[in-house]
Structure formats: structure tokens, C-alpha cells
mmCIF file of C-alpha atoms in Angstrom:
data_model
loop_
_atom_site.group_PDB
_atom_site.id
_atom_site.type_symbol
_atom_site.label_atom_id
_atom_site.label_comp_id
_atom_site.label_asym_id
_atom_site.label_seq_id
_atom_site.Cartn_x
_atom_site.Cartn_y
_atom_site.Cartn_z
ATOM 1 C CA MET A 71 38.621 136.020 46.486
ATOM 2 C CA ILE A 72 41.621 133.674 46.960
ATOM 3 C CA LYS A 73 39.506 130.515 47.315
ATOM 4 C CA PRO A 74 36.416 129.525 49.214
ATOM 5 C CA LEU A 75 36.776 127.243 52.254
ATOM 6 C CA LYS A 76 36.429 123.541 51.261
ATOM 7 C CA SER A 77 33.063 122.245 52.310
ATOM 8 C CA GLY A 78 32.152 125.761 53.557
ATOM 9 C CA PRO A 79 28.822 127.508 52.501
ATOM 10 C CA ALA A 80 30.399 129.589 49.710
ATOM 11 C CA ALA A 81 32.059 126.439 48.087
ATOM 12 C CA ARG A 82 28.741 124.524 48.329
ATOM 13 C CA ALA A 83 27.025 127.526 46.728
ATOM 14 C CA GLY A 84 29.264 127.242 43.768
ATOM 15 C CA LEU A 85 31.949 129.996 44.279
ATOM 16 C CA LEU A 86 35.365 129.396 42.836
ATOM 17 C CA PRO A 87 38.953 130.627 43.411
ATOM 18 C CA LYS A 88 39.543 134.073 41.839
ATOM 19 C CA ASP A 89 35.810 134.927 41.677
ATOM 20 C CA GLN A 90 35.412 138.693 42.079
ATOM 21 C CA ILE A 91 32.818 140.147 44.485
ATOM 22 C CA LEU A 92 31.136 143.096 42.836
ATOM 23 C CA ALA A 93 28.343 143.689 45.382
ATOM 24 C CA ILE A 94 27.144 142.461 48.821
ATOM 25 C CA ASP A 95 23.489 142.404 49.287
ATOM 26 C CA GLY A 96 23.111 144.826 46.384
ATOM 27 C CA PHE A 97 25.832 147.260 47.730
ATOM 28 C CA SER A 98 28.800 147.722 45.444
ATOM 29 C CA THR A 99 32.225 146.899 46.679
ATOM 30 C CA GLU A 100 33.983 149.370 44.648
ATOM 31 C CA GLY A 101 36.131 151.659 46.656
ATOM 32 C CA ILE A 102 35.356 149.944 50.055
ATOM 33 C CA SER A 103 38.058 148.384 52.314
ATOM 34 C CA LEU A 104 38.696 144.690 52.760
ATOM 35 C CA GLU A 105 37.626 145.062 56.443
ATOM 36 C CA SER A 106 34.317 146.716 55.428
ATOM 37 C CA ALA A 107 33.558 144.012 52.822
ATOM 38 C CA VAL A 108 34.278 141.319 55.382
ATOM 39 C CA SER A 109 32.011 142.995 57.880
ATOM 40 C CA LYS A 110 29.111 143.096 55.352
ATOM 41 C CA ILE A 111 29.562 139.445 54.478
ATOM 42 C CA LYS A 112 29.626 138.212 57.995
ATOM 43 C CA GLY A 113 26.489 137.889 60.031
ATOM 44 C CA PRO A 114 24.580 135.575 62.292
ATOM 45 C CA ALA A 115 24.468 131.821 61.483
ATOM 46 C CA GLY A 116 21.346 131.010 59.555
ATOM 47 C CA THR A 117 20.907 134.398 57.851
ATOM 48 C CA GLU A 118 21.348 134.976 54.040
ATOM 49 C CA VAL A 119 23.758 137.112 52.110
ATOM 50 C CA ILE A 120 23.625 137.721 48.385
ATOM 51 C CA LEU A 121 26.893 138.077 46.541
ATOM 52 C CA THR A 122 27.097 139.475 43.032
ATOM 53 C CA ILE A 123 30.064 137.556 41.502
ATOM 54 C CA TYR A 124 32.100 138.162 38.279
ATOM 55 C CA ARG A 125 33.979 135.144 37.017
ATOM 56 C CA ALA A 126 36.710 136.288 34.576
ATOM 57 C CA GLU A 127 37.098 132.842 33.126
ATOM 58 C CA THR A 128 33.432 132.904 31.638
ATOM 59 C CA GLY A 129 32.917 136.686 31.544
ATOM 60 C CA LEU A 130 29.594 136.059 33.432
ATOM 61 C CA THR A 131 28.145 137.964 36.470
ATOM 62 C CA SER A 132 25.813 136.032 38.628
ATOM 63 C CA GLU A 133 24.195 136.264 42.119
ATOM 64 C CA TYR A 134 24.675 133.722 44.761
ATOM 65 C CA ARG A 135 22.531 133.409 47.779
ATOM 66 C CA ILE A 136 24.518 131.881 50.672
ATOM 67 C CA THR A 137 23.351 131.003 54.082
ATOM 68 C CA ARG A 138 25.734 132.009 56.767
ATOM 69 C CA GLU A 139 27.102 129.321 59.167
ATOM 70 C CA ARG A 140 29.854 128.987 61.698
ATOM 71 C CA VAL A 141 32.998 127.533 60.003
ATOM 72 C CA GLU A 142 36.374 126.279 61.208
ATOM 73 C CA ILE A 143 39.338 126.669 59.022
ATOM 74 C CA PRO A 144 41.460 123.480 59.158
ATOM 75 C CA SER A 145 45.243 124.174 59.026
ATOM 76 C CA VAL A 146 45.860 120.856 57.228
ATOM 77 C CA ASP A 147 43.723 118.770 54.774
ATOM 78 C CA ALA A 148 44.918 115.213 53.840
ATOM 79 C CA ALA A 149 43.925 112.150 52.231
ATOM 80 C CA VAL A 150 45.267 108.944 50.653
ATOM 81 C CA LEU A 151 44.776 108.870 46.879
ATOM 82 C CA ASP A 152 45.062 106.003 44.479
ATOM 83 C CA ASN A 153 48.264 103.960 44.535
ATOM 84 C CA ASN A 154 48.947 105.121 48.112
ATOM 85 C CA ILE A 155 49.783 108.633 47.159
ATOM 86 C CA ALA A 156 49.652 110.929 50.158
ATOM 87 C CA TYR A 157 47.973 114.256 49.436
ATOM 88 C CA ILE A 158 48.616 117.012 51.931
ATOM 89 C CA GLU A 159 47.263 120.655 51.773
ATOM 90 C CA PHE A 160 48.407 123.537 53.840
ATOM 91 C CA SER A 161 46.060 126.419 53.574
ATOM 92 C CA LEU A 162 48.168 128.706 55.784
ATOM 93 C CA PHE A 163 51.135 128.258 58.083
ATOM 94 C CA SER A 164 49.593 128.824 61.549
ATOM 95 C CA ASP A 165 50.705 127.623 65.005
ATOM 96 C CA GLU A 166 48.541 124.586 64.745
ATOM 97 C CA VAL A 167 50.057 123.225 61.562
ATOM 98 C CA ILE A 168 52.977 121.166 63.039
ATOM 99 C CA ASP A 169 50.709 119.354 65.524
ATOM 100 C CA ASP A 170 48.117 118.696 62.855
ATOM 101 C CA PHE A 171 50.828 117.526 60.436
ATOM 102 C CA GLN A 172 52.284 115.082 62.870
ATOM 103 C CA LYS A 173 48.869 113.358 63.270
ATOM 104 C CA LEU A 174 49.164 112.271 59.546
ATOM 105 C CA PHE A 175 52.046 109.895 60.307
ATOM 106 C CA GLY A 176 50.322 106.493 60.348
ATOM 107 C CA PRO A 177 46.967 107.105 58.693
ATOM 108 C CA VAL A 178 48.306 109.105 55.683
ATOM 109 C CA ILE A 179 51.976 108.877 55.619
ATOM 110 C CA ASN A 180 53.435 105.436 56.238
ATOM 111 C CA GLU A 181 55.572 102.654 54.857
ATOM 112 C CA SER A 182 53.149 102.102 52.026
ATOM 113 C CA THR A 183 53.233 105.704 50.822
ATOM 114 C CA SER A 184 54.567 105.715 47.111
ATOM 115 C CA GLY A 185 54.584 109.561 46.704
ATOM 116 C CA ILE A 186 53.443 112.769 48.246
ATOM 117 C CA VAL A 187 51.522 115.612 46.862
ATOM 118 C CA LEU A 188 52.061 118.841 48.783
ATOM 119 C CA ASP A 189 49.323 121.329 47.938
ATOM 120 C CA LEU A 190 50.482 124.921 48.454
ATOM 121 C CA ARG A 191 48.190 126.575 46.016
ATOM 122 C CA ASN A 192 46.449 129.737 47.337
ATOM 123 C CA ASN A 193 48.669 129.501 50.497
ATOM 124 C CA ILE A 194 49.772 133.079 51.047
ATOM 125 C CA GLY A 195 52.223 132.189 53.747
ATOM 126 C CA GLY A 196 51.913 132.757 57.436
ATOM 127 C CA LEU A 197 54.549 131.966 60.100
ATOM 128 C CA THR A 198 57.988 131.504 58.601
ATOM 129 C CA HIS A 199 59.239 129.399 61.640
ATOM 130 C CA VAL A 200 56.421 126.867 60.624
ATOM 131 C CA ALA A 201 57.611 126.688 57.075
ATOM 132 C CA VAL A 202 61.109 125.982 58.372
ATOM 133 C CA GLN A 203 59.887 123.203 60.761
ATOM 134 C CA LEU A 204 57.945 121.650 57.864
ATOM 135 C CA ALA A 205 60.996 121.724 55.657
ATOM 136 C CA ASP A 206 63.058 119.869 58.316
ATOM 137 C CA TYR A 207 60.851 116.812 57.804
ATOM 138 C CA TRP A 208 61.911 116.474 54.217
ATOM 139 C CA LEU A 209 65.647 117.672 54.320
ATOM 140 C CA ASP A 210 68.697 115.967 55.590
ATOM 141 C CA GLU A 211 70.347 117.453 58.676
ATOM 142 C CA ASP A 212 72.173 120.640 58.171
ATOM 143 C CA ARG A 213 70.808 121.319 54.818
ATOM 144 C CA ARG A 214 70.057 125.070 54.243
ATOM 145 C CA ILE A 215 66.433 125.929 54.105
ATOM 146 C CA PHE A 216 66.728 129.678 53.280
ATOM 147 C CA SER A 217 68.923 132.750 54.062
ATOM 148 C CA GLU A 218 67.803 136.000 55.506
ATOM 149 C CA ARG A 219 69.719 138.992 54.165
ATOM 150 C CA ARG A 220 69.725 142.255 56.029
ATOM 151 C CA HIS A 221 71.701 145.363 55.115
ATOM 152 C CA ASP A 222 74.660 144.324 57.353
ATOM 153 C CA SER A 223 74.298 140.530 57.766
ATOM 154 C CA ILE A 224 73.176 137.192 56.397
ATOM 155 C CA THR A 225 71.617 134.492 58.679
ATOM 156 C CA ASN A 226 71.290 130.949 57.247
ATOM 157 C CA TYR A 227 68.443 128.646 58.514
ATOM 158 C CA VAL A 228 69.252 125.039 58.299
ATOM 159 C CA ALA A 229 67.546 121.733 58.966
ATOM 160 C CA PRO A 230 68.359 120.703 62.548
ATOM 161 C CA ASN A 231 67.187 117.093 62.311
ATOM 162 C CA PRO A 232 67.644 114.022 60.140
ATOM 163 C CA ARG A 233 65.074 113.640 57.392
ATOM 164 C CA ARG A 234 61.739 112.121 58.770
ATOM 165 C CA MET A 235 59.639 111.835 55.569
ATOM 166 C CA PRO A 236 59.699 108.669 53.496
ATOM 167 C CA HIS A 237 62.191 108.688 50.753
ATOM 168 C CA VAL A 238 59.674 108.888 47.965
ATOM 169 C CA PRO A 239 59.160 111.537 45.358
ATOM 170 C CA THR A 240 57.187 114.722 46.310
ATOM 171 C CA VAL A 241 55.163 117.072 44.026
ATOM 172 C CA ILE A 242 54.452 120.495 45.206
ATOM 173 C CA LEU A 243 51.423 122.205 43.601
ATOM 174 C CA THR A 244 51.759 125.889 43.203
ATOM 175 C CA ASN A 245 50.024 128.797 41.577
ATOM 176 C CA ASP A 246 50.130 132.672 41.589
ATOM 177 C CA GLU A 247 48.768 132.824 45.106
ATOM 178 C CA THR A 248 51.614 130.615 46.578
ATOM 179 C CA ALA A 249 53.539 133.276 48.536
ATOM 180 C CA SER A 250 56.081 134.067 51.201
ATOM 181 C CA ALA A 251 56.634 131.284 53.553
ATOM 182 C CA SER A 252 55.167 128.841 51.057
ATOM 183 C CA GLU A 253 57.692 129.880 48.575
ATOM 184 C CA ILE A 254 60.388 129.262 51.174
ATOM 185 C CA LEU A 255 59.172 125.740 51.619
ATOM 186 C CA THR A 256 58.784 125.236 47.860
ATOM 187 C CA ALA A 257 62.331 126.379 47.129
ATOM 188 C CA ALA A 258 64.012 124.316 49.895
ATOM 189 C CA LEU A 259 62.168 121.014 48.904
ATOM 190 C CA ARG A 260 63.021 121.486 45.306
ATOM 191 C CA GLN A 261 66.638 122.050 46.118
ATOM 192 C CA TYR A 262 67.142 119.206 48.585
ATOM 193 C CA GLY A 263 63.883 117.189 49.300
ATOM 194 C CA ASP A 264 63.305 114.989 46.305
ATOM 195 C CA ALA A 265 60.704 117.296 44.982
ATOM 196 C CA ILE A 266 59.531 119.043 41.827
ATOM 197 C CA SER A 267 56.716 121.642 41.504
ATOM 198 C CA ILE A 268 53.739 121.588 39.136
ATOM 199 C CA GLY A 269 51.286 124.184 38.296
ATOM 200 C CA GLU A 270 51.926 127.941 37.904
ATOM 201 C CA THR A 271 54.687 130.483 38.833
ATOM 202 C CA THR A 272 54.382 131.532 42.378
ATOM 203 C CA TYR A 273 53.597 135.066 43.715
ATOM 204 C CA GLY A 274 57.184 136.245 44.338
ATOM 205 C CA LYS A 275 57.221 137.665 47.811
ATOM 206 C CA GLY A 276 60.849 137.477 48.818
ATOM 207 C CA THR A 277 60.986 140.222 51.510
ATOM 208 C CA GLY A 278 60.024 140.492 55.157
ATOM 209 C CA GLN A 279 58.552 143.343 57.151
ATOM 210 C CA THR A 280 58.825 144.733 60.634
ATOM 211 C CA LEU A 281 55.941 146.541 62.391
ATOM 212 C CA MET A 282 56.730 149.558 64.618
ATOM 213 C CA ASN A 283 53.992 150.673 66.869
ATOM 214 C CA PHE A 284 53.707 154.323 68.169
ATOM 215 C CA ALA A 285 52.115 155.732 71.388
ATOM 216 C CA ASP A 286 49.236 157.253 69.552
ATOM 217 C CA GLY A 287 48.178 153.791 68.252
ATOM 218 C CA SER A 288 49.543 154.337 64.732
ATOM 219 C CA GLY A 289 52.199 152.073 63.271
ATOM 220 C CA LEU A 290 54.767 151.855 60.540
ATOM 221 C CA LYS A 291 55.462 148.721 58.596
ATOM 222 C CA TYR A 292 58.625 148.717 56.663
ATOM 223 C CA THR A 293 60.760 146.111 54.656
ATOM 224 C CA THR A 294 63.772 145.051 56.852
ATOM 225 C CA PHE A 295 65.208 141.923 55.031
ATOM 226 C CA GLU A 296 65.209 139.835 51.873
ATOM 227 C CA TRP A 297 65.130 136.025 51.895
ATOM 228 C CA LEU A 298 67.131 133.915 49.516
ATOM 229 C CA THR A 299 66.767 130.334 48.287
ATOM 230 C CA PRO A 300 69.277 127.592 49.258
ATOM 231 C CA ALA A 301 70.788 128.354 45.797
ATOM 232 C CA GLU A 302 71.192 132.001 47.161
ATOM 233 C CA GLU A 303 68.656 133.396 44.661
ATOM 234 C CA SER A 304 66.173 136.079 45.259
ATOM 235 C CA ILE A 305 62.556 135.349 44.097
ATOM 236 C CA ASP A 306 61.150 138.693 44.884
ATOM 237 C CA GLY A 307 58.955 140.017 42.222
ATOM 238 C CA ALA A 308 59.722 136.893 39.975
ATOM 239 C CA GLY A 309 58.308 133.959 41.837
ATOM 240 C CA ILE A 310 59.266 130.423 41.415
ATOM 241 C CA VAL A 311 58.682 128.971 37.971
ATOM 242 C CA PRO A 312 57.433 125.378 38.211
ATOM 243 C CA ASP A 313 59.262 122.411 36.834
ATOM 244 C CA ILE A 314 56.057 121.505 34.829
ATOM 245 C CA THR A 315 53.670 124.242 33.933
ATOM 246 C CA VAL A 316 49.996 123.338 34.095
ATOM 247 C CA HIS A 317 47.211 125.900 33.935
ATOM 248 C CA GLN A 318 43.815 125.308 35.425
ATOM 249 C CA THR A 319 41.059 125.386 32.630
ATOM 250 C CA GLY A 320 37.441 124.637 33.035
ATOM 251 C CA PHE A 321 36.276 121.959 35.393
ATOM 252 C CA GLY A 322 38.299 119.389 37.263
ATOM 253 C CA ASP A 323 41.827 119.730 38.694
ATOM 254 C CA GLN A 324 44.393 119.424 35.985
ATOM 255 C CA GLN A 325 47.326 120.281 38.252
ATOM 256 C CA LEU A 326 46.543 117.531 40.739
ATOM 257 C CA ASP A 327 45.985 115.086 37.886
ATOM 258 C CA ARG A 328 49.299 115.866 36.327
ATOM 259 C CA ALA A 329 50.871 115.521 39.762
ATOM 260 C CA LYS A 330 49.413 111.903 40.123
ATOM 261 C CA GLU A 331 50.554 111.091 36.551
ATOM 262 C CA TYR A 332 54.186 112.291 37.364
ATOM 263 C CA LEU A 333 54.204 110.192 40.563
ATOM 264 C CA LEU A 334 52.889 107.072 38.822
ATOM 265 C CA ARG A 335 55.098 107.306 35.600
ATOM 266 C CA GLY A 336 57.985 109.350 36.763
ATOM 267 C CA PHE A 337 57.630 112.030 33.989
#
């Protein structure tokens, strides 16, 4: 499990990021596909599913009874923290993200904003062009966001517009599930967007794939390009090491706490 949806039934039941599902209604998940597991977990709203969960942090295995309900996955979660710090979390880069992000200007991002926390933890990526559009808000015009290297060419993606975010420091929160398009955004903002990163080293997905469909319904997905940071570095397999490493331990959110401390004190 990457993470339960905030305010969803799993989170309210007490499930945590990186919990391992050992069984669903008593049926072992060993050897079954992700699609089969999801199918067993899903069901009509109001019905109950029992998940057997192993938590590596404690070494304990427990059962959780969860009542199913209809949930909507928000593309953006935002709030104003103490001292006018704007907190913005992107769970995935989908088509809705830009419209939802623009709605934050005024209520969350305004002339009183003293700093920004950009939470990309557990964001496994999504649409690359959305990450590029987001980076454009932080970067000055014509700054390179990333480069796409194929076997015979290199394509540079640059910010097409002047910076639109306030000129205040940004802290990006990352962990080992921050991947792909999230890493593109992280690298670009650290290079040119007055940003540092706090947390854990990112996943390290620095390649892109192409899907070829065949007439019989089968398909072939193969790697066709590698992307490079604005410093022309590959992060594939290595990830992006944060400027300040903070591991989550026990209860609370030590990474977010450290980000707020940095924005308040500057170190």
C-alpha cells in the first residue's frame, strides 16, 4: 500500500502508508495480481471488508474491519499553516490538477504567503505535461524544466511564461515513492525555483515508455527515452537525494515539521 486516501475509510480505520495487505476477508494475497486484490477489496458501499495488515515498523499483524464507501480522490489538497505558510499536496498529476491548483490563488497563495510546502510524498507521477505546467509557475521564462534524450535526439522543455508564484522559499517533501513526473518537478524547482527538498531519496524513475498495441489485443511496452534534470543529470535508479534528510519515525509528521522549521528559521 502506498498510502490510504486522506479522510477515506481506510485512513479512518487506522491504516498507514507502507502497510502490507496479507489477506482480504481471510484469503491470502500471496501470488495474486494487483487487479485481483483490488477486485476483492472493492464492493458495494455499506458492506464490510476485513484486511489482515502487516506493519513492518512495529512487526505486528492486525485485522482491520473497514466499511466500504464511495470515495473521490482529490488531485490537490491545500491549507494555510501557521505563519501564512501555504501547504500544497499533489497526490497524482492528472488532467484536473492545473484547474484545481489555479483555484488556490487567493485563498491559499496570496501576498501574505511567507513560504510554500509542496508535498510530493507518495506521488508516483502521472502526466508529464502537467508537471511541466506546474514547474512553469515557479520558474522564470525560458528556464529549462527537463530534457528528453532519445537514441538520436535531445528535446529540451522550458518554462514558456514568467514566474507566477510569490518569490518566497519553497520546501518540497519527498520520499521513496516520489517518482517519475514528481521527480521532474522536484529537480526543476530545486535548480531554479528557490526550493530545497526535505525527506527521503526519491524513487529514481528517469525513463519513459511507449505502448504499442497489436491487432490481437496484446501490447508491448518498451522504454524509448531517458529524461535529464536541468543540470543534465540522470536520476534513473538513483533518485534525488534531499537537501535535508528526515525519516519518518513513529507518530506525527517529522518531515512536515522540519519543513515548517526551515521556512521559519531559514535553516
